[in-house]
XYZ file of C-alpha atoms in Angstrom:
477
model
C 67.124 43.178 56.843
C 68.077 46.751 55.943
C 67.488 49.373 58.636
C 68.782 52.331 56.602
C 67.547 52.905 53.047
C 68.051 55.649 50.474
C 65.117 57.678 51.782
C 66.589 57.607 55.283
C 69.903 58.969 53.969
C 68.156 61.781 52.088
C 65.969 62.634 55.095
C 69.091 62.832 57.280
C 70.910 65.010 54.700
C 67.966 67.373 54.283
C 67.294 67.804 57.985
C 70.993 68.344 58.670
C 70.822 71.434 56.449
C 69.578 73.850 59.116
C 72.136 72.569 61.574
C 74.915 73.146 59.024
C 73.673 76.701 58.488
C 73.599 77.248 62.258
C 77.124 75.880 62.690
C 78.349 78.176 59.920
C 76.759 81.185 61.609
C 78.443 80.298 64.913
C 81.823 80.552 63.163
C 81.062 84.173 62.265
C 80.495 85.373 65.852
C 84.229 85.681 66.767
C 84.655 88.181 63.920
C 83.301 90.798 66.348
C 86.175 90.114 68.772
C 88.637 89.958 65.884
C 87.604 93.469 64.777
C 87.662 94.877 68.331
C 91.275 93.794 68.789
C 92.242 94.661 65.182
C 93.622 91.193 64.445
C 92.251 90.986 60.888
C 91.828 87.223 60.714
C 88.342 87.654 59.272
C 88.828 85.294 56.331
C 89.807 82.487 58.715
C 86.323 82.653 60.243
C 84.447 83.623 57.092
C 85.609 80.817 54.775
C 84.623 77.868 57.043
C 81.410 79.636 58.028
C 80.359 80.218 54.412
C 81.278 76.642 53.440
C 78.948 75.278 56.117
C 76.153 77.747 55.330
C 76.382 77.044 51.577
C 76.338 73.255 51.926
C 73.492 73.481 54.433
C 71.504 75.723 52.105
C 72.023 73.293 49.191
C 70.777 70.392 51.334
C 67.644 72.341 52.253
C 66.920 73.462 48.697
C 67.731 70.337 46.693
C 66.256 67.847 49.166
C 63.233 69.905 50.233
C 60.768 67.111 49.415
C 62.431 64.932 52.070
C 61.376 67.290 54.820
C 59.486 65.276 57.445
C 57.267 66.533 60.231
C 57.601 63.319 62.211
C 61.226 62.331 62.422
C 62.061 58.852 63.667
C 64.488 58.417 66.594
C 67.131 56.811 64.348
C 67.108 59.911 62.121
C 67.500 62.186 65.134
C 70.401 60.221 66.576
C 72.311 60.063 63.285
C 71.731 63.778 62.593
C 72.897 64.609 66.107
C 76.080 62.523 65.823
C 76.943 63.905 62.376
C 76.218 67.493 63.467
C 78.747 67.311 66.283
C 81.293 65.804 63.903
C 80.562 68.452 61.266
C 80.850 71.248 63.853
C 84.244 69.916 64.941
C 85.456 69.810 61.333
C 84.236 73.308 60.449
C 85.414 74.914 63.700
C 88.672 72.982 63.376
C 89.135 74.510 59.928
C 89.006 77.944 61.578
C 91.848 76.976 63.920
C 93.792 75.451 61.018
C 93.541 78.588 58.892
C 94.358 81.074 61.656
C 96.834 79.302 63.952
C 98.508 76.983 61.425
C 98.366 73.742 63.426
C 97.760 70.464 61.591
C 94.227 69.520 60.561
C 94.180 66.587 63.013
C 95.252 68.870 65.867
C 92.748 71.547 64.913
C 89.811 69.121 64.755
C 90.932 67.542 68.049
C 91.005 71.006 69.665
C 87.533 71.860 68.399
C 86.100 68.474 69.360
C 87.569 68.993 72.819
C 86.054 72.466 73.122
C 82.608 71.602 71.761
C 82.228 68.467 73.872
C 83.385 70.303 77.005
C 86.424 68.059 77.330
C 88.800 70.982 77.767
C 91.942 69.114 76.655
C 94.135 71.441 74.608
C 96.734 70.748 71.947
C 98.340 74.186 72.323
C 101.391 74.262 74.598
C 101.067 78.046 75.006
C 97.522 79.378 74.732
C 98.478 82.892 75.845
C 100.135 83.661 72.489
C 96.917 82.901 70.567
C 94.891 85.761 69.038
C 92.066 87.116 71.210
C 89.566 86.048 68.563
C 90.723 82.436 68.815
C 90.716 82.504 72.619
C 87.136 83.759 72.500
C 86.247 81.191 69.816
C 87.513 78.302 71.960
C 85.527 79.581 74.951
C 82.453 80.198 72.790
C 82.591 76.645 71.440
C 82.549 75.348 75.013
C 79.579 77.545 75.888
C 77.668 76.312 72.833
C 78.642 72.695 73.473
C 77.633 72.845 77.130
C 74.123 73.847 76.192
C 74.153 71.563 73.153
C 74.748 72.487 69.517
C 71.354 71.150 68.488
C 69.518 72.743 71.425
C 70.754 76.213 70.492
C 70.254 75.851 66.740
C 66.777 74.366 67.180
C 65.786 77.394 69.232
C 66.747 79.856 66.511
C 66.124 77.936 63.293
C 63.714 75.029 63.753
C 59.934 75.047 63.775
C 57.974 73.538 66.687
C 56.975 69.912 66.196
C 57.766 66.268 66.765
C 60.986 66.447 64.742
C 62.331 69.150 67.062
C 61.623 66.981 70.106
C 63.328 63.990 68.445
C 66.467 66.048 67.868
C 66.270 67.446 71.405
C 66.240 63.906 72.803
C 69.100 62.850 70.516
C 71.545 65.010 72.508
C 70.957 62.832 75.588
C 68.329 65.173 77.043
C 65.158 63.733 78.522
C 63.652 66.284 80.920
C 60.868 68.405 79.487
C 60.803 71.578 81.591
C 57.692 72.811 79.776
C 54.998 70.883 77.820
C 56.355 71.958 74.427
C 59.883 71.506 73.097
C 60.036 75.166 72.075
C 59.115 76.359 75.580
C 61.630 73.929 77.101
C 64.396 75.257 74.848
C 63.481 78.858 75.666
C 63.491 78.236 79.426
C 66.783 76.303 79.276
C 68.505 79.072 77.317
C 67.186 81.746 79.701
C 68.530 79.876 82.744
C 71.883 79.206 81.049
C 72.218 82.822 79.911
C 71.315 84.143 83.382
C 74.042 82.040 85.003
C 76.487 83.163 82.316
C 75.732 86.848 82.926
C 75.973 86.342 86.693
C 79.346 84.636 86.284
C 80.742 87.468 84.164
C 79.593 90.071 86.700
C 80.978 88.133 89.678
C 84.351 87.627 88.006
C 84.556 91.346 87.153
C 83.683 92.287 90.740
C 86.466 89.947 91.897
C 88.949 91.959 89.811
C 89.208 89.796 86.691
C 89.504 91.702 83.368
C 86.300 91.808 81.285
C 87.636 89.666 78.417
C 88.919 87.054 80.875
C 85.594 87.157 82.743
C 83.603 86.451 79.590
C 85.858 83.626 78.367
C 86.250 81.993 81.779
C 82.508 82.120 82.449
C 81.863 80.478 79.068
C 84.413 77.766 79.961
C 83.201 77.128 83.521
C 79.395 77.305 83.348
C 79.576 74.875 80.399
C 81.805 72.588 82.518
C 84.351 72.774 79.698
C 87.350 74.120 81.595
C 89.550 74.990 78.587
C 91.147 78.153 79.944
C 92.640 81.164 78.184
C 95.672 80.946 80.501
C 98.436 78.339 80.562
C 98.032 77.961 84.330
C 94.241 77.708 83.992
C 92.334 79.279 86.920
C 95.478 78.961 89.052
C 96.877 81.902 87.027
C 94.761 84.377 89.018
C 95.979 83.214 92.456
C 92.825 84.607 94.082
C 90.618 82.714 96.539
C 87.546 84.785 95.641
C 87.929 83.767 91.988
C 88.384 80.145 93.079
C 85.135 80.211 95.090
C 83.193 81.845 92.241
C 84.543 79.194 89.869
C 83.467 76.340 92.164
C 79.952 77.794 92.458
C 79.683 78.067 88.670
C 80.951 74.496 88.238
C 78.301 73.159 90.625
C 75.573 75.216 88.916
C 76.655 73.822 85.540
C 76.584 70.265 86.907
C 73.041 70.630 88.289
C 70.042 69.711 86.145
C 68.313 72.552 84.280
C 65.026 71.020 85.413
C 66.092 71.454 89.048
C 67.125 75.060 88.360
C 63.662 75.673 86.940
C 62.024 74.118 90.012
C 64.156 76.372 92.241
C 62.882 79.419 90.342
C 59.282 78.241 90.763
C 59.340 76.723 94.252
C 62.415 78.088 96.013
C 65.698 76.689 97.316
C 63.923 73.698 98.901
C 63.660 72.117 95.431
C 67.453 72.098 95.181
C 67.975 70.716 98.686
C 65.469 67.909 98.040
C 66.999 66.884 94.715
C 68.591 63.440 95.058
C 71.365 64.009 92.509
C 72.355 67.353 94.042
C 72.469 65.839 97.538
C 74.651 62.950 96.345
C 76.979 65.321 94.462
C 77.519 67.576 97.487
C 77.989 64.528 99.728
C 80.623 63.091 97.386
C 82.453 66.434 97.309
C 82.490 66.591 101.117
C 83.517 62.949 101.663
C 86.216 63.012 98.963
C 87.722 66.256 100.234
C 87.902 64.905 103.789
C 89.484 61.647 102.612
C 92.156 63.541 100.680
C 92.717 65.960 103.570
C 93.414 63.166 106.055
C 95.579 61.086 103.690
C 97.791 63.758 102.105
C 99.497 67.096 102.649
C 97.921 68.813 99.642
C 96.889 72.470 100.049
C 93.190 72.445 101.111
C 92.020 74.846 98.386
C 93.842 72.807 95.711
C 92.179 69.582 96.840
C 88.660 71.063 97.179
C 88.868 72.815 93.823
C 90.130 69.662 92.068
C 87.416 67.497 93.669
C 84.683 69.899 92.483
C 86.286 70.112 89.048
C 86.450 66.309 88.746
C 82.870 65.464 89.740
C 81.420 68.304 87.662
C 83.629 67.139 84.742
C 84.836 70.719 84.239
C 88.570 70.087 84.222
C 89.461 73.563 85.492
C 92.502 73.472 87.750
C 94.652 75.362 90.214
C 97.635 72.955 90.357
C 99.105 72.051 86.962
C 99.352 68.559 85.498
C 102.967 68.121 86.629
C 102.079 68.931 90.245
C 99.057 66.620 90.185
C 101.222 63.794 88.841
C 103.170 63.911 92.106
C 100.072 63.517 94.273
C 99.714 60.210 96.217
C 98.171 57.352 94.172
C 95.204 57.103 96.574
C 94.348 60.759 95.926
C 94.521 60.222 92.160
C 92.280 57.160 92.597
C 89.627 59.297 94.346
C 89.832 61.941 91.615
C 89.457 59.274 88.910
C 86.426 57.790 90.673
C 84.758 61.206 90.709
C 85.669 61.655 87.037
C 83.820 58.431 86.251
C 80.664 59.400 88.134
C 80.084 62.980 86.976
C 77.188 65.298 87.829
C 73.442 65.360 87.231
C 71.412 64.222 84.260
C 70.034 67.116 82.228
C 73.030 69.359 82.989
C 76.167 70.269 81.027
C 78.341 67.463 82.447
C 79.892 64.390 80.861
C 80.877 61.028 82.421
C 78.422 58.285 83.438
C 76.215 60.705 85.433
C 74.835 60.417 88.934
C 71.382 59.081 88.150
C 72.760 56.059 86.288
C 75.163 55.298 89.135
C 72.384 55.702 91.727
C 69.997 53.525 89.692
C 72.585 50.796 89.213
C 73.586 50.840 92.900
C 69.959 50.673 94.051
C 69.346 47.792 91.634
C 72.197 45.838 93.230
C 70.890 46.674 96.699
C 67.383 45.514 95.807
C 68.687 42.234 94.363
C 70.640 41.596 97.563
C 67.511 42.168 99.638
C 65.423 39.958 97.348
C 67.907 37.104 97.713
C 67.420 36.989 101.507
C 63.708 37.867 101.570
C 60.779 35.378 101.626
C 59.632 34.174 98.202
C 57.229 36.591 96.554
C 58.342 39.571 98.646
C 57.951 43.010 97.054
C 60.695 45.506 97.830
C 59.791 49.029 96.690
C 62.599 51.505 96.125
C 62.223 55.240 95.665
C 64.205 56.725 92.808
C 63.931 60.489 92.739
C 60.857 61.378 90.650
C 61.118 58.324 88.379
C 59.530 54.916 88.734
C 62.151 52.322 89.659
C 61.991 49.439 87.179
C 64.156 46.518 86.115
C 64.373 48.083 82.654
C 65.862 51.261 84.114
C 68.498 49.246 85.981
C 69.265 47.230 82.839
C 69.678 50.392 80.742
C 72.042 51.885 83.316
C 74.069 48.680 83.469
C 74.304 48.451 79.681
C 75.498 52.028 79.383
C 78.099 51.631 82.135
C 79.406 48.487 80.387
C 79.719 50.300 77.041
C 81.384 53.233 78.780
C 84.087 51.007 80.261
C 84.590 49.237 76.924
C 85.325 52.605 75.282
C 87.842 53.351 78.028
C 89.447 49.917 77.693
C 89.991 50.268 73.938
C 91.599 53.728 74.125
C 93.686 52.859 77.184
C 95.071 49.798 75.418
C 96.021 51.942 72.394
C 97.862 54.448 74.592
C 99.751 51.582 76.254
C 100.491 50.066 72.832
C 102.265 53.292 71.861
C 104.399 53.062 74.988
C 102.819 55.731 77.199
C 102.793 55.368 80.988
C 99.859 53.053 81.876
C 98.678 55.029 84.926
C 98.872 58.406 83.199
C 97.211 56.868 80.136
C 94.282 55.518 82.164
C 93.743 58.915 83.798
C 93.904 60.599 80.377
C 91.407 58.110 78.916
C 88.979 58.765 81.785
C 89.383 62.460 81.038
C 88.626 62.116 77.319
C 85.712 59.688 77.640
C 84.158 61.722 80.460
C 84.667 65.091 78.689
C 86.650 66.336 81.678
C 90.059 67.751 80.742
C 92.142 67.065 83.848
C 95.563 65.580 83.126
C 98.581 64.154 84.877
C 101.684 64.128 82.709
C 100.636 66.402 79.794
C 99.862 63.573 77.372
C 97.683 65.775 75.164
C 100.688 67.563 73.664
C 102.795 64.428 73.143
C 100.481 61.709 71.821
C 100.708 60.501 68.221
C 98.108 61.442 65.608
C 96.348 58.023 65.559
C 95.811 58.397 69.314
C 94.365 61.866 68.749
C 91.814 60.365 66.365
C 90.968 57.717 68.976
C 90.684 60.509 71.546
C 88.244 62.374 69.317
C 86.085 59.255 69.204
C 86.187 59.108 73.011
C 85.105 62.722 73.372
C 82.432 62.371 70.674
C 80.900 59.223 72.151
C 81.179 60.601 75.677
C 79.253 63.763 74.839
C 76.504 61.960 72.901
C 76.345 59.058 75.374
C 77.588 56.416 72.901
C 74.354 55.142 71.321
C 73.900 57.850 68.622
C 77.505 57.242 67.494
C 77.036 53.453 67.379
C 73.818 53.868 65.388
C 75.619 56.218 62.983
C 78.428 53.705 62.431
C 75.839 50.981 61.816
C 74.061 53.204 59.284
C 77.333 53.969 57.461
C 78.156 50.243 57.269
C 74.744 49.532 55.766
C 75.141 52.257 53.170
C 78.547 50.901 52.070
C 77.236 47.328 51.956
C 75.021 48.139 49.003
């Protein structure tokens, strides 16, 4: 039985057109910064942008009859997966043309920025043009919100197809009844936090350009800094505290932020995922404090960075590599869990972990309870079902399989097993923390594998698997 036919391919190509146009337009934004700083790298942004806009326009024009008002979920997932890949290729072309790194490195860098992974190929980011530094930060800001979310808001018409694409980026919460209203509210909240971050950083004494780029990197939980020493460069506790607040805001569900606006701070305090996240931060920090001699601010900042999957850091990778193994184990555990559903974070996410844990707990209680006993379990604002537990378990299994494959490849190439496992967690969870600076030493096949990790991690695996299945079916014919 064929699940993907010619019409499906043409529908996907046609409805990818607007997204291609949007991605091309995003490449033109850094031209403003390029002109301000008189760097004159305009063609490096213009050529990739026009390529994407032109191809997108052709898809819309030539395949106009394949426009559909009711898009099926498989179409949405494939379009979403291909859009993120296309964005990485086009944005990577910008880096290739302007900075001269290899095409594999440039696509890896863009994939890392867009997915909020924050792992950089550049050994010295401070020598990069201001336009490129802004472009890397801007990619993170766009990726944190979601490429499709932003482009849908500006280019797409309201309707079922918009909601299908919205869901395809692993977003489920509808803040408002309509997709359009949900997108508008989400962008307003995200923009408000971004503006607040820029103002707070400026008040703390950070230069305006740094404030803009760092806010883009942190509120998106991307963490790819414009400084070699990351946030540690500023050596300022006020900046550290502002950064931690922004990381936690970015890792909290947009739906919860909306409820806080409507009903006050009590909505945040009562949110299960937020309570678990803060509890994990507190417990982990205390465990590290009593089992090591690490500077308290370094440990707190790293714990917050790990669970929010931001990857921003005060200590560098070499310093972290010397931390006790138990401390690294705690950090890796937090990197696996991640923050709230419906936020900008990567990793498995809190709600899946909570659901899976409560499913195990319920099964244990059922095994010792009288036959026919009913054991109700509260699960935030969702109905607790066996299907929900099964879905969480399936995803967690797939997540670990992705880690296992990439970790084995890193070991095959002779890299340190412990450092490799940490690095794989970082790529799959879209985090960016490192011990041992593997990102600048790994071979090109491992970079391609890393791109797959970051891609699947950001889209939560299933859209990528469905896309691969569709490609196999097309080539079978």
